[in-house]
Short mmCIF file of C-alpha atoms in Angstrom, two decimals:
data_model
loop_
_atom_site.label_atom_id
_atom_site.label_comp_id
_atom_site.label_asym_id
_atom_site.label_seq_id
_atom_site.Cartn_x
_atom_site.Cartn_y
_atom_site.Cartn_z
CA MET C 22 140.76 -45.48 184.25
CA ILE C 23 139.85 -43.09 187.17
CA ARG C 24 141.00 -44.77 190.38
CA ASN C 25 139.72 -42.07 192.81
CA ARG C 26 135.98 -42.70 193.55
CA PRO C 27 135.05 -39.07 194.25
CA VAL C 28 136.61 -38.00 191.03
CA ALA C 29 134.86 -40.68 189.11
CA VAL C 30 131.44 -39.70 190.62
CA ALA C 31 132.09 -36.02 189.85
CA VAL C 32 133.00 -36.84 186.23
CA LEU C 33 129.87 -38.94 185.84
CA LEU C 34 127.69 -36.07 187.36
CA LEU C 35 129.27 -33.53 185.12
CA ALA C 36 128.83 -35.83 182.03
CA ALA C 37 125.10 -36.11 182.98
CA LEU C 38 124.77 -32.33 183.51
CA THR C 39 126.43 -31.60 180.14
CA ALA C 40 124.18 -34.10 178.35
CA LEU C 41 121.09 -32.91 179.99
CA LEU C 42 121.84 -29.23 179.10
CA ALA C 43 122.65 -30.14 175.54
CA VAL C 44 119.42 -31.98 175.12
CA LEU C 45 117.49 -29.23 176.96
CA LEU C 46 118.80 -26.49 174.68
CA HIS C 47 119.03 -28.35 171.40
CA GLY C 48 115.67 -30.02 171.84
CA ASN C 49 113.65 -26.74 171.89
CA ALA C 50 111.83 -27.78 175.07
CA ARG C 51 108.99 -25.57 176.14
CA GLY C 52 106.58 -25.27 178.99
CA PRO C 53 106.71 -27.98 181.75
CA GLY C 54 109.34 -29.94 179.94
CA LEU C 55 111.75 -27.01 179.96
CA LEU C 56 111.05 -26.29 183.63
CA ALA C 57 111.57 -29.95 184.63
CA GLY C 58 114.73 -30.20 182.63
CA TYR C 59 116.22 -27.03 184.10
CA ALA C 60 115.39 -28.31 187.63
CA GLY C 61 117.18 -31.54 186.84
CA ALA C 62 120.24 -29.63 185.71
CA TRP C 63 120.42 -27.68 188.97
CA THR C 64 120.00 -30.93 190.91
CA LEU C 65 122.97 -32.47 188.97
CA PHE C 66 124.92 -29.23 189.61
CA ALA C 67 124.21 -29.41 193.29
CA ALA C 68 125.28 -33.01 193.56
CA ALA C 69 128.51 -32.41 191.54
CA VAL C 70 129.48 -29.52 193.83
CA VAL C 71 128.85 -31.66 196.87
CA VAL C 72 131.03 -34.50 195.55
CA LEU C 73 133.75 -32.06 194.57
CA ARG C 74 134.31 -31.35 198.23
CA ARG C 75 135.67 -34.88 198.61
CA VAL C 76 137.93 -34.75 195.61
CA PRO C 77 141.65 -34.59 196.41
CA GLY C 78 143.24 -31.20 196.22
CA ARG C 79 145.52 -32.07 193.26
CA SER C 80 142.61 -33.09 191.21
CA VAL C 81 140.31 -30.10 191.88
CA LEU C 82 141.71 -27.73 189.34
CA PRO C 83 141.82 -30.02 186.29
CA LEU C 84 138.34 -31.24 187.09
CA LEU C 85 137.06 -27.72 187.55
CA VAL C 86 138.53 -26.43 184.31
CA ALA C 87 137.39 -29.48 182.30
CA GLY C 88 133.88 -29.28 183.74
CA ALA C 89 133.73 -25.58 183.07
CA ILE C 90 134.56 -25.98 179.37
CA ALA C 91 132.17 -28.92 178.98
CA VAL C 92 129.25 -27.16 180.70
CA THR C 93 129.89 -23.85 178.99
CA ALA C 94 130.08 -25.42 175.54
CA THR C 95 126.52 -26.80 175.79
CA GLY C 96 125.27 -23.19 175.35
CA LEU C 97 126.69 -23.35 171.84
CA THR C 98 124.76 -26.24 170.58
CA ALA C 99 121.57 -24.41 169.59
CA ALA C 100 120.00 -21.03 168.82
CA PRO C 101 118.94 -18.94 171.77
CA ALA C 102 116.29 -21.06 173.55
CA THR C 103 114.64 -18.89 176.15
CA SER C 104 115.28 -15.31 175.25
CA THR C 105 115.37 -13.17 172.11
CA ASP C 106 117.58 -10.32 173.58
CA SER C 107 120.51 -11.32 171.55
CA TYR C 108 118.81 -10.35 168.36
CA ARG C 109 118.63 -6.86 169.62
CA TYR C 110 122.33 -6.99 170.34
CA ALA C 111 123.11 -8.04 166.80
CA TRP C 112 120.88 -5.29 165.47
CA ASP C 113 122.44 -2.62 167.74
CA GLY C 114 125.91 -3.60 166.44
CA ARG C 115 124.84 -3.40 162.86
CA VAL C 116 123.24 -0.02 163.36
CA GLN C 117 126.32 1.39 165.05
CA ALA C 118 128.59 0.06 162.22
CA ALA C 119 126.35 2.01 159.81
CA GLY C 120 126.96 5.25 161.81
CA VAL C 121 123.45 5.29 163.32
CA SER C 122 122.85 5.77 167.07
CA PRO C 123 120.66 2.89 168.44
CA TYR C 124 119.33 5.43 170.97
CA ASP C 125 117.73 7.44 168.08
CA HIS C 126 116.09 4.80 165.97
CA ALA C 127 114.02 1.72 166.82
CA PRO C 128 114.36 -1.44 164.79
CA ALA C 129 110.85 -0.88 163.19
CA ASP C 130 111.87 2.54 161.84
CA PRO C 131 111.38 2.39 158.07
CA GLY C 132 114.48 4.61 157.63
CA LEU C 133 116.67 1.66 158.64
CA ALA C 134 114.96 -0.79 156.19
CA GLY C 135 118.21 -0.99 154.23
CA LEU C 136 120.03 -2.63 157.18
CA ARG C 137 117.44 -5.45 157.43
CA ASP C 138 118.25 -9.01 156.36
CA GLY C 139 116.31 -12.29 156.23
CA TRP C 140 117.68 -13.49 159.61
CA LEU C 141 116.39 -10.64 161.87
CA PHE C 142 113.48 -9.75 159.51
CA PRO C 143 112.07 -12.88 158.07
CA ASP C 144 110.03 -12.91 154.92
CA ALA C 145 106.19 -12.89 154.73
CA ALA C 146 105.93 -16.69 154.56
CA ALA C 147 107.80 -16.96 157.88
CA CYS C 148 105.69 -14.26 159.46
CA ALA C 149 102.55 -15.95 158.39
CA ARG C 150 103.45 -19.09 160.45
CA ASN C 151 102.85 -17.02 163.54
CA GLU C 152 106.06 -18.37 165.39
CA THR C 153 106.21 -17.39 169.02
CA ASP C 154 109.57 -15.71 168.85
CA LEU C 155 108.48 -13.25 166.10
CA ALA C 156 107.21 -9.78 166.70
CA PRO C 157 104.88 -8.14 164.18
CA LEU C 158 105.70 -4.82 162.47
CA ASP C 159 103.31 -2.22 161.18
CA ASP C 160 103.99 -3.07 157.49
CA GLY C 161 102.69 -6.58 158.03
CA LEU C 162 106.12 -8.19 158.32
CA CYS C 163 107.80 -9.35 161.43
CA THR C 164 111.15 -9.40 163.27
CA ARG C 165 113.00 -11.57 165.78
CA ILE C 166 113.88 -8.48 167.76
CA ASN C 167 111.57 -8.06 170.85
CA ARG C 168 109.93 -4.67 171.42
CA PRO C 169 110.87 -3.42 167.89
CA ALA C 170 109.04 -0.19 168.24
CA VAL C 171 111.19 1.09 171.10
CA HIS C 172 114.74 2.34 171.23
CA THR C 173 117.56 0.33 172.87
CA VAL C 174 117.77 0.17 176.69
CA TYR C 175 121.45 -0.92 176.98
CA PRO C 176 124.18 1.32 178.53
CA PRO C 177 127.33 2.38 176.41
CA THR C 178 129.64 -0.40 177.42
CA ALA C 179 127.17 -2.96 176.19
CA GLU C 180 126.69 -1.02 172.98
CA ALA C 181 130.39 -0.87 172.47
CA TRP C 182 130.44 -4.74 173.02
CA PHE C 183 127.74 -5.23 170.41
CA LEU C 184 129.67 -3.09 167.96
CA LEU C 185 132.99 -4.94 168.63
CA VAL C 186 131.40 -8.38 168.18
CA HIS C 187 129.66 -7.23 164.91
CA ALA C 188 133.02 -5.81 163.63
CA LEU C 189 134.88 -9.11 164.29
CA SER C 190 132.16 -11.44 162.98
CA PRO C 191 132.20 -12.96 159.50
CA ASP C 192 129.17 -12.46 157.30
CA GLY C 193 126.32 -14.87 157.89
CA VAL C 194 127.49 -16.07 161.27
CA ARG C 195 124.22 -14.91 162.89
CA HIS C 196 123.79 -15.74 166.59
CA LYS C 197 126.96 -17.93 166.82
CA ALA C 198 129.30 -14.82 167.14
CA LEU C 199 127.54 -13.50 170.17
CA GLN C 200 127.29 -16.93 171.72
CA LEU C 201 130.96 -17.67 171.18
CA ALA C 202 132.00 -14.25 172.54
CA ALA C 203 129.77 -14.82 175.59
CA ALA C 204 131.23 -18.31 176.11
CA LEU C 205 134.78 -16.76 176.15
CA LEU C 206 133.65 -14.17 178.77
CA ALA C 207 132.10 -16.93 180.93
CA LEU C 208 135.35 -18.92 180.85
CA ALA C 209 137.26 -15.73 181.60
CA VAL C 210 135.12 -15.21 184.75
CA THR C 211 135.91 -18.76 185.73
CA GLY C 212 139.62 -18.09 185.31
CA LEU C 213 139.48 -14.86 187.20
CA LEU C 214 137.58 -16.59 190.05
CA VAL C 215 140.40 -19.24 190.16
CA VAL C 216 143.02 -16.50 190.40
CA VAL C 217 141.31 -14.63 193.07
CA VAL C 218 140.59 -17.74 195.22
CA ARG C 219 144.11 -19.11 194.88
CA ARG C 220 145.68 -15.84 195.68
CA ARG C 221 143.68 -15.67 198.93
CA ARG C 222 144.72 -19.34 199.56
CA SER C 223 140.96 -20.15 199.90
CA ASP C 224 139.16 -23.27 198.86
CA LEU C 225 139.40 -23.55 194.98
CA ARG C 226 136.21 -25.56 194.91
CA LYS C 227 134.13 -22.29 195.38
CA ALA C 228 134.91 -21.40 191.71
CA ALA C 229 132.74 -24.40 190.67
CA LEU C 230 129.65 -22.49 191.96
CA TRP C 231 130.00 -20.27 188.83
CA ALA C 232 131.88 -22.69 186.44
CA TRP C 233 129.32 -25.48 186.66
CA CYS C 234 126.07 -23.54 187.39
CA PRO C 235 123.42 -24.26 184.76
CA ALA C 236 122.60 -20.54 184.66
CA VAL C 237 125.97 -19.86 182.87
CA PRO C 238 125.50 -22.02 179.72
CA VAL C 239 121.72 -21.19 179.47
CA GLU C 240 121.71 -17.48 180.10
CA ALA C 241 125.33 -16.26 179.57
CA VAL C 242 126.16 -18.40 176.61
CA ASN C 243 123.08 -19.78 174.74
CA ASN C 244 121.09 -16.63 175.28
CA ALA C 245 124.23 -14.53 175.07
CA HIS C 246 123.10 -12.00 177.63
CA VAL C 247 125.46 -9.05 178.03
CA ASP C 248 125.17 -9.51 181.80
CA VAL C 249 128.18 -11.89 181.64
CA LEU C 250 130.38 -8.88 180.48
CA ALA C 251 129.11 -6.96 183.53
CA VAL C 252 129.97 -9.90 185.73
CA LEU C 253 133.49 -10.03 184.47
CA PHE C 254 134.07 -6.33 185.16
CA SER C 255 132.42 -6.71 188.54
CA VAL C 256 134.56 -9.62 189.71
CA ALA C 257 137.72 -7.86 188.54
CA ALA C 258 136.64 -4.66 190.32
CA LEU C 259 136.05 -6.45 193.73
CA ALA C 260 139.31 -8.38 193.29
CA VAL C 261 141.44 -5.31 193.14
CA VAL C 262 139.50 -2.52 194.87
CA ALA C 263 141.04 -3.28 198.46
CA ARG C 264 144.52 -2.59 197.11
CA HIS C 265 143.89 -0.31 194.19
CA ARG C 266 140.92 1.95 194.81
CA ALA C 267 140.98 3.95 191.52
CA THR C 268 141.48 0.79 189.36
CA GLY C 269 138.60 -0.90 191.21
CA GLY C 270 136.43 2.19 190.66
CA VAL C 271 137.12 2.27 186.97
CA LEU C 272 136.29 -1.41 186.57
CA LEU C 273 133.19 -0.95 188.48
CA GLY C 274 132.26 1.94 186.31
CA LEU C 275 132.70 -0.33 183.30
CA ALA C 276 130.35 -2.90 184.92
CA VAL C 277 127.69 -0.25 185.67
CA ALA C 278 127.93 1.15 182.10
CA THR C 279 127.23 -2.40 180.81
CA LYS C 280 124.22 -3.15 183.03
CA MET C 281 122.96 -0.86 185.83
CA LEU C 282 122.70 -3.79 188.23
CA PRO C 283 126.47 -3.68 189.47
CA ALA C 284 125.75 -0.34 191.12
CA LEU C 285 124.51 -2.47 193.98
CA LEU C 286 128.21 -3.46 194.51
CA VAL C 287 129.31 0.05 195.47
CA PRO C 288 128.60 -0.40 199.31
CA GLY C 289 130.62 -3.69 199.22
CA ALA C 290 133.48 -1.95 197.42
CA LEU C 291 133.50 0.65 200.16
CA SER C 292 133.37 -1.93 203.05
CA GLY C 293 134.88 -0.56 206.17
CA GLU C 294 136.24 2.57 204.47
CA ARG C 295 135.56 5.60 206.62
CA ARG C 296 138.08 8.15 205.15
CA PRO C 297 136.58 10.62 202.75
CA ARG C 298 139.66 10.22 200.62
CA GLY C 299 139.23 6.51 200.32
CA ILE C 300 135.52 6.85 199.48
CA LEU C 301 136.23 9.41 196.78
CA ALA C 302 138.99 7.21 195.35
CA VAL C 303 136.20 4.75 194.43
CA PHE C 304 133.35 6.96 193.75
CA VAL C 305 135.01 9.42 191.46
CA PRO C 306 136.43 6.85 189.00
CA VAL C 307 133.00 5.13 188.87
CA ILE C 308 131.25 8.33 187.95
CA VAL C 309 133.97 9.68 185.54
CA THR C 310 134.07 6.22 183.77
CA VAL C 311 130.36 6.05 183.30
CA GLY C 312 130.24 9.66 182.10
CA ALA C 313 133.10 9.22 179.75
CA LEU C 314 131.46 6.10 178.20
CA TYR C 315 128.15 7.90 177.76
CA LEU C 316 129.78 10.98 176.26
CA PRO C 317 130.27 9.79 172.65
CA TYR C 318 126.68 8.56 172.46
CA VAL C 319 125.46 11.88 173.94
CA LEU C 320 127.30 13.74 171.15
CA LEU C 321 126.21 11.48 168.36
CA SER C 322 122.55 11.01 169.41
CA GLN C 323 119.72 13.43 168.86
CA GLY C 324 117.49 12.08 171.59
CA SER C 325 118.05 10.74 175.11
CA VAL C 326 120.75 8.09 175.62
CA LEU C 327 118.62 6.49 178.34
CA GLY C 328 116.59 4.94 175.48
CA TYR C 329 113.78 2.73 176.76
CA LEU C 330 115.01 2.61 180.34
CA GLY C 331 112.07 4.44 181.74
CA GLY C 332 109.50 2.56 179.66
CA TYR C 333 111.06 -0.72 180.69
CA ALA C 334 110.83 0.07 184.36
CA GLN C 335 107.30 0.97 183.94
CA GLU C 336 106.61 -2.11 181.85
CA GLU C 337 108.09 -4.43 184.43
CA GLY C 338 106.10 -2.81 187.24
CA TYR C 339 108.98 -1.24 189.20
CA ASP C 340 107.03 1.99 189.45
CA ASP C 341 103.73 0.37 190.37
CA ALA C 342 103.84 -2.31 193.15
CA GLY C 343 100.36 -3.50 192.40
CA ALA C 344 100.77 -4.02 188.67
CA SER C 345 103.04 -7.05 188.37
CA GLY C 346 105.09 -9.64 190.41
CA ARG C 347 107.63 -7.01 191.65
CA TYR C 348 108.05 -6.61 195.42
CA ALA C 349 106.14 -9.99 195.82
CA LEU C 350 107.44 -10.95 199.26
CA LEU C 351 106.93 -7.49 200.75
CA ARG C 352 103.36 -7.37 199.37
CA LEU C 353 102.55 -10.46 201.47
CA VAL C 354 102.90 -8.48 204.57
CA LEU C 355 102.66 -4.86 203.48
CA PRO C 356 100.04 -2.79 201.52
CA ASP C 357 101.11 -2.34 197.91
CA ALA C 358 101.65 1.44 198.47
CA TRP C 359 104.19 0.75 201.16
CA ALA C 360 106.28 -1.58 199.01
CA MET C 361 108.51 0.88 197.24
CA PRO C 362 109.28 2.98 200.38
CA ALA C 363 109.99 -0.20 202.26
CA VAL C 364 112.45 -1.35 199.57
CA ALA C 365 114.27 2.08 199.66
CA LEU C 366 114.50 2.00 203.46
CA ALA C 367 115.66 -1.54 203.68
CA MET C 368 118.35 -1.05 200.98
CA MET C 369 119.62 2.06 202.71
CA VAL C 370 120.02 0.25 206.02
CA VAL C 371 121.70 -2.72 204.36
CA ALA C 372 124.00 -0.46 202.31
CA LEU C 373 124.93 1.50 205.42
CA ALA C 374 125.64 -1.62 207.47
CA VAL C 375 127.88 -3.09 204.76
CA TRP C 376 129.79 0.12 204.28
CA ARG C 377 130.36 0.76 208.06
CA ARG C 378 131.05 -2.82 209.16
CA GLY C 379 131.99 -4.72 206.06
CA ASP C 380 135.31 -6.49 205.60
CA PRO C 381 137.48 -4.42 203.22
CA GLU C 382 139.61 -7.52 202.49
CA ARG C 383 136.55 -9.27 201.18
CA PRO C 384 134.45 -6.67 199.53
CA TRP C 385 132.43 -9.30 197.67
CA ARG C 386 130.87 -10.49 200.92
CA GLY C 387 129.17 -7.13 201.58
CA ALA C 388 128.43 -6.87 197.72
CA LEU C 389 126.67 -10.41 197.96
CA VAL C 390 124.55 -9.16 200.83
CA THR C 391 123.40 -6.00 199.06
CA THR C 392 122.87 -7.63 195.76
CA GLY C 393 120.99 -10.67 197.24
CA THR C 394 118.88 -8.46 199.46
CA ALA C 395 117.81 -6.36 196.40
CA PHE C 396 116.78 -9.54 194.61
CA LEU C 397 114.61 -10.66 197.56
CA LEU C 398 113.06 -7.27 197.80
CA LEU C 399 112.45 -6.62 194.19
CA THR C 400 111.72 -10.24 193.15
CA PRO C 401 112.71 -9.70 189.38
CA GLY C 402 111.18 -12.04 186.83
CA TYR C 403 114.21 -12.43 184.56
CA SER C 404 116.73 -15.28 185.31
CA TRP C 405 119.83 -13.74 183.72
CA TYR C 406 119.90 -10.94 186.18
CA ALA C 407 121.19 -13.39 188.75
CA LEU C 408 124.37 -14.19 186.86
CA LEU C 409 125.99 -11.44 189.00
CA LEU C 410 124.69 -13.10 192.16
CA VAL C 411 126.09 -16.40 191.07
CA ALA C 412 129.60 -14.94 190.61
CA LEU C 413 129.43 -13.27 194.05
CA VAL C 414 128.41 -16.60 195.57
CA ALA C 415 131.44 -18.25 193.80
CA LEU C 416 133.74 -15.50 195.35
CA ASP C 417 132.42 -15.76 198.87
CA GLY C 418 131.25 -19.43 199.09
CA ARG C 419 127.90 -18.80 200.79
CA TRP C 420 126.06 -21.23 198.55
CA GLU C 421 122.63 -20.62 200.15
CA TRP C 422 122.32 -17.48 198.06
CA LEU C 423 122.18 -19.59 195.00
CA GLY C 424 118.46 -20.26 195.92
CA VAL C 425 117.80 -16.63 194.96
CA ALA C 426 119.24 -17.23 191.44
CA LEU C 427 117.14 -20.41 191.16
CA ALA C 428 114.08 -18.45 192.27
CA GLY C 429 114.63 -15.95 189.43
CA ALA C 430 114.71 -18.78 186.91
CA THR C 431 111.59 -20.36 188.46
CA ALA C 432 109.81 -16.97 188.20
CA TYR C 433 110.77 -16.64 184.52
CA LEU C 434 109.84 -20.21 183.45
CA ALA C 435 107.02 -21.11 185.84
CA VAL C 436 104.90 -17.96 186.03
CA PRO C 437 103.58 -18.24 182.51
CA LEU C 438 102.47 -21.73 183.38
CA ALA C 439 101.28 -21.57 186.87
CA GLY C 440 100.76 -17.86 187.57
CA GLN C 441 102.51 -15.35 189.69
CA GLY C 442 102.20 -17.49 192.90
CA ALA C 443 104.95 -19.77 191.55
CA GLY C 444 107.52 -16.94 191.51
CA THR C 445 106.41 -15.67 194.94
CA THR C 446 106.78 -19.16 196.38
CA ALA C 447 110.19 -19.70 194.89
CA TYR C 448 111.51 -16.38 196.27
CA GLY C 449 110.01 -17.20 199.62
CA ILE C 450 111.74 -20.50 199.72
CA ALA C 451 114.99 -18.70 198.69
CA ALA C 452 114.70 -16.23 201.43
CA ALA C 453 114.06 -18.97 203.92
CA ALA C 454 117.20 -20.79 202.69
CA VAL C 455 119.26 -17.60 203.16
CA CYS C 456 118.03 -17.23 206.67
CA ALA C 457 118.80 -20.85 207.38
CA GLY C 458 122.33 -20.49 206.15
CA TRP C 459 122.78 -17.35 208.18
CA TRP C 460 121.52 -19.13 211.36
CA ALA C 461 123.72 -22.12 210.75
CA ARG C 462 126.80 -19.97 210.38
CA ARG C 463 126.06 -18.37 213.74
CA ARG C 464 126.74 -21.64 215.51
CA PRO C 465 129.94 -21.53 217.69
CA ASP C 466 131.23 -24.70 216.26
CA HIS C 467 130.95 -23.43 212.69
CA PRO C 468 134.39 -23.39 211.04
CA ALA C 469 136.01 -20.15 209.82
CA PRO C 470 134.66 -19.21 206.47
CA ASP C 471 137.99 -18.33 204.78
CA PRO C 472 141.18 -20.09 205.83
CA GLY C 473 143.09 -17.48 203.80
CA ARG C 474 142.50 -14.85 206.46
CA PRO C 475 143.31 -16.24 209.90
CA GLY C 476 142.12 -14.28 212.84
CA THR C 477 139.08 -12.72 211.16
CA VAL C 478 136.14 -12.08 213.42
CA ASP C 479 133.06 -12.47 211.27
CA GLN C 480 129.41 -11.88 211.87
CA PRO C 481 128.52 -15.05 210.13
CA GLY C 482 126.23 -14.87 207.09
CA THR C 483 126.15 -11.09 206.95
CA GLY C 484 129.50 -10.10 205.49
CA LEU C 485 130.17 -7.76 208.33
CA VAL C 486 133.11 -7.67 210.63
CA GLN C 487 131.70 -7.90 214.26
CA GLY C 488 132.51 -5.47 216.99
CA ARG C 489 135.18 -3.33 215.42
CA ARG C 490 136.27 -1.55 212.38
CA TRP C 491 138.81 -3.54 210.29
CA PRO C 492 142.18 -1.79 210.36
CA SER C 493 143.41 0.00 207.26
CA SER C 494 146.39 -1.26 205.18
CA ALA C 495 148.63 1.34 206.68
CA SER C 496 147.84 0.52 210.24
CA ARG C 497 148.42 -3.21 209.55
CA ARG C 498 151.80 -2.45 208.09
CA GLU C 499 152.61 -0.30 211.11
CA GLN C 500 151.56 -3.17 213.50
CA ALA C 501 153.66 -5.66 211.48
CA VAL C 502 156.74 -3.41 211.97
CA THR C 503 156.32 -2.63 215.59
CA ALA C 504 154.99 -5.95 216.86
CA PRO C 505 157.57 -7.91 218.95
CA THR C 506 158.74 -11.28 217.57
CA ALA C 507 156.78 -14.12 219.07
CA GLN C 508 158.75 -16.52 221.29
CA PRO C 509 158.36 -20.28 220.72
CA GLY C 510 156.36 -21.98 223.35
CA PRO C 511 153.37 -24.28 223.91
CA ALA C 512 150.13 -23.38 222.22
CA VAL C 513 147.66 -21.64 224.57
CA ASP C 514 143.87 -22.17 224.71
CA GLY C 515 142.34 -18.80 223.81
CA ALA C 516 139.52 -19.06 226.36
CA SER C 517 141.29 -20.40 229.44
CA GLY C 518 144.99 -19.31 228.88
CA THR C 519 146.18 -22.90 229.67
CA PRO C 520 148.63 -24.81 227.48
CA ARG C 521 147.16 -27.23 225.10
CA SER C 522 148.64 -29.94 222.87
CA VAL C 523 149.15 -29.20 219.17
CA ARG C 524 147.66 -31.69 216.85
CA PRO C 525 149.96 -32.56 213.92
CA TRP C 526 149.03 -31.07 210.59
CA SER C 527 148.55 -34.48 209.09
CA ALA C 528 145.84 -35.39 211.61
CA SER C 529 143.76 -32.29 210.54
CA ARG C 530 143.75 -33.52 207.02
CA THR C 531 141.63 -36.60 207.96
CA ARG C 532 138.51 -34.41 208.34
CA GLY C 533 138.16 -33.88 204.63
CA PRO C 534 137.98 -30.61 202.73
CA THR C 535 137.07 -27.39 204.69
CA PRO C 536 133.43 -26.64 204.04
CA TYR C 537 132.58 -23.38 202.33
#
C-alpha cells in the first residue's frame, strides 16, 4: 500500500498514461482518434510531472525509473503506428550486410530483387488491397518502404546502426529488433540524464521530462526513429564538453553523423569559449569524426553519399518558402521570398549570442535556445525531430520549450485533417508559451534555476550569462587557490550590507521541491 499521497497520485497518472499509450498504439487509431489520444497522453504526462514535484526526494528515483520503463515499454506493443521509416532502416541494414552500398541502389532497383522478402515486399494479394502504408512499384508489386525509388538519406552513423541491429537480429524478427534496440537507447538516455543531473546536484525530477514524455514511446520506440541514437550522443557530448573538449567534439560528431540536426548544438557546446584553441578543440574533432565515418561509404559507393538529402530538402519545401508549411510563422509577417534570408540572419544572431554569452558549465542551455529557435523558424512537420529538443529540456528544466515538440506532433497529425493552419496555429501557441516562460523567469522573485551552481548570474530564459564572460576553468582554479579563507560571522544582506538572520535549513524545506 502506498502511504504517501503524491506518490500514489503519480503512480495512478503513470498507469493511466501507460494504458492510454498502449491502447493508442495497439489499437491502430487513425485520424481524429489518434490526435485526441495523443493529446490525452500529453495531458497525463504534464499532470504526472506536476505531481512529481511534490513527491519526497527519496521516492523520486524509484518512481522515475519505474515510470520510464513502463512508458517506454508501451512502444513495443505494436508495429510502427505513425511512420514507415523503420522499414527503410531494416532494408538498409540488409543491403549493407550483402555488401551493397545503400547510397548506390534504391529499394525498387530490380538488381536487389534477391534481397526482398514477404515482409518488406508483400505479395500481389496484399498489394491489391491498397493498404495505406504500402508504396507501389513499377512492376505492379508494392513495398512497405516509403519513397522506394530514391536512395537512402541517412548519414553513416545511422547506417552503421542499421547494419549492427541487422547483424544481431534473429531471422524473422522483423520490426521488433529495431524497436527493442530503440527502447534500450531511450532508457540509456534516461540513465544518462539521471547521471548528469545528480552530478550537478540539480533536481532529479527534470529527467522525467524525457523519461515520461509520450514522444519517446511513440517516436523513439514504436516508430524506432534513429533520432534517439543522435539524442544519446548529443546528451553525452553536452555532458562532457565543458571538461573534455575533444571527447565532447567526437561525441557531437557522432551525433551529427547520425542525423544532421545536432549540428545546431555546436554554438551551445562552444558557450563562452573565446580562445581559438578551445574552439578548435571542439570543431576539429567534430569535423574529423564526421569525415572518418563518411570515408568508408565514400570508398565503397559509386555515387554520392549524400543520397536523397537534396531531394528531401526540396520535397519538404526547405528550398521554397511558398511551397509548403515551412517557415510558417515568419510567413505570417514577411513575404515568402524573405523567409529563408530571415531564418539565416536570425539563426546567426542567436548562435553568436549563445557562443559569446552562454554558460560553459551548462552548454545544454544555449543548445536548447538554438535548437528551439530553429524549430520555431523552420516549423518542421515531423514530430520525431523534436526528440532532441525534449532531451535538452530535460537537461535544462525549461519545460515551456516542450510546447515546440508538441507543436511538431500536432503539425504531423493534424495537418492532414485540418490543413496547414493547424500546424501554424500550434507553432504560434508554442512560441507564445516560450515567450511567457522567458518573461516569467525575468521576475526578480524567480528562484535560481539550478541549485547545483550557486552564484550564477543568469539572463533568465535565454541560456546566457548576463553582463560578463564566465571565467575559464583555469581562472576559477587560480581564484580558489588565492582567495582568502572566509571568516565566520553573521550573514549579510547582499543589497544593504546589514546583518540578517539565518533561517535554519529545516525551515527552507517546508516550501516543497524547488521549481524547475
